[in-house]
């Protein structure tokens, strides 16, 4: 959901980098999927920030991950020092260990009909669900991993569409249900500008279902080190879906997203975003 990620970036934007032309437009009436591509630790931080930001706006969030989250990362605690407990209650964490469990739990989202349905579905570290563990060691992707990736992505699309209809039945002004997943490719995807220089067959499948790609690329230049920063990341947002009002439409009338942000991480773990 590009709107939520953009809201995260704007909320933590450098005060010297405010721009009047970067406004959040009303969400599309259709659900939208965003794939966060790159480093696991940074992508998880972005997913958690998106979950908290969505919860603060009143959305219910379901967060799928295979590893237990005992506490928020220090960087998030720095960004949101006064997080209220009731906000976290709007985020439901689920811990499926294997792809079969994840598929079953996503397919069971219709059971939220009797309670508040989620407006945002998040899947952390998708590549982990596509890997086959042998003796506790990850040995590689499952046979037929492309079909498995397509199955899950299609199920996310279908579930989001169903939940969108359910949300609209409860409130005509409700935002559509959207989904975000993170994926770390095993192929060098040539992250500069968010364009792939090599073909990852799994990523190629996922791109058919996710309208927006958010690509992470670490800046290891001398300038980044000399600035006294712990880390600098480039974030390239591209694709079609909900977007800023400054974006152009393609020949199908869909909004094109094409933006670059910088994520600055300071030695005290404070995070700050800049629109490039």
XYZ file of N, CA, C and O in Angstrom, residues 11 18 78 115 191 202 221 242 244 258 268 273:
48
model
N 5.971 11.325 7.613
C 5.932 11.533 9.064
C 7.332 11.703 9.629
O 7.559 12.508 10.547
N 10.955 19.391 3.580
C 9.518 19.413 3.350
C 9.225 19.992 1.971
O 9.787 21.007 1.578
N 12.778 4.847 18.793
C 13.242 6.230 18.681
C 12.258 7.067 17.875
O 12.014 8.230 18.169
N -15.654 -9.901 13.384
C -14.936 -8.876 14.151
C -14.498 -7.773 13.186
O -14.946 -7.714 12.051
N 19.818 -2.678 -8.133
C 18.798 -1.896 -7.472
C 18.787 -0.423 -7.839
O 17.813 0.260 -7.573
N 11.339 -15.747 -9.464
C 10.319 -15.559 -8.426
C 9.863 -14.116 -8.398
O 8.659 -13.824 -8.319
N 28.945 4.998 -0.105
C 29.925 5.956 -0.603
C 30.643 6.656 0.542
O 30.188 6.659 1.690
N -1.984 3.347 -6.085
C -2.258 4.620 -5.450
C -0.959 5.384 -5.332
O 0.097 4.820 -5.078
N 1.024 9.725 -5.365
C 0.936 11.150 -5.151
C 0.237 11.839 -6.300
O 0.228 11.343 -7.425
N 6.826 6.943 -9.367
C 8.249 6.978 -9.694
C 8.896 7.993 -8.775
O 8.938 9.171 -9.076
N 22.622 7.087 16.841
C 21.740 6.788 17.969
C 20.503 5.996 17.541
O 19.551 5.862 18.307
N 13.784 10.453 6.861
C 13.589 10.264 5.427
C 13.730 11.593 4.701
O 13.357 12.656 5.228
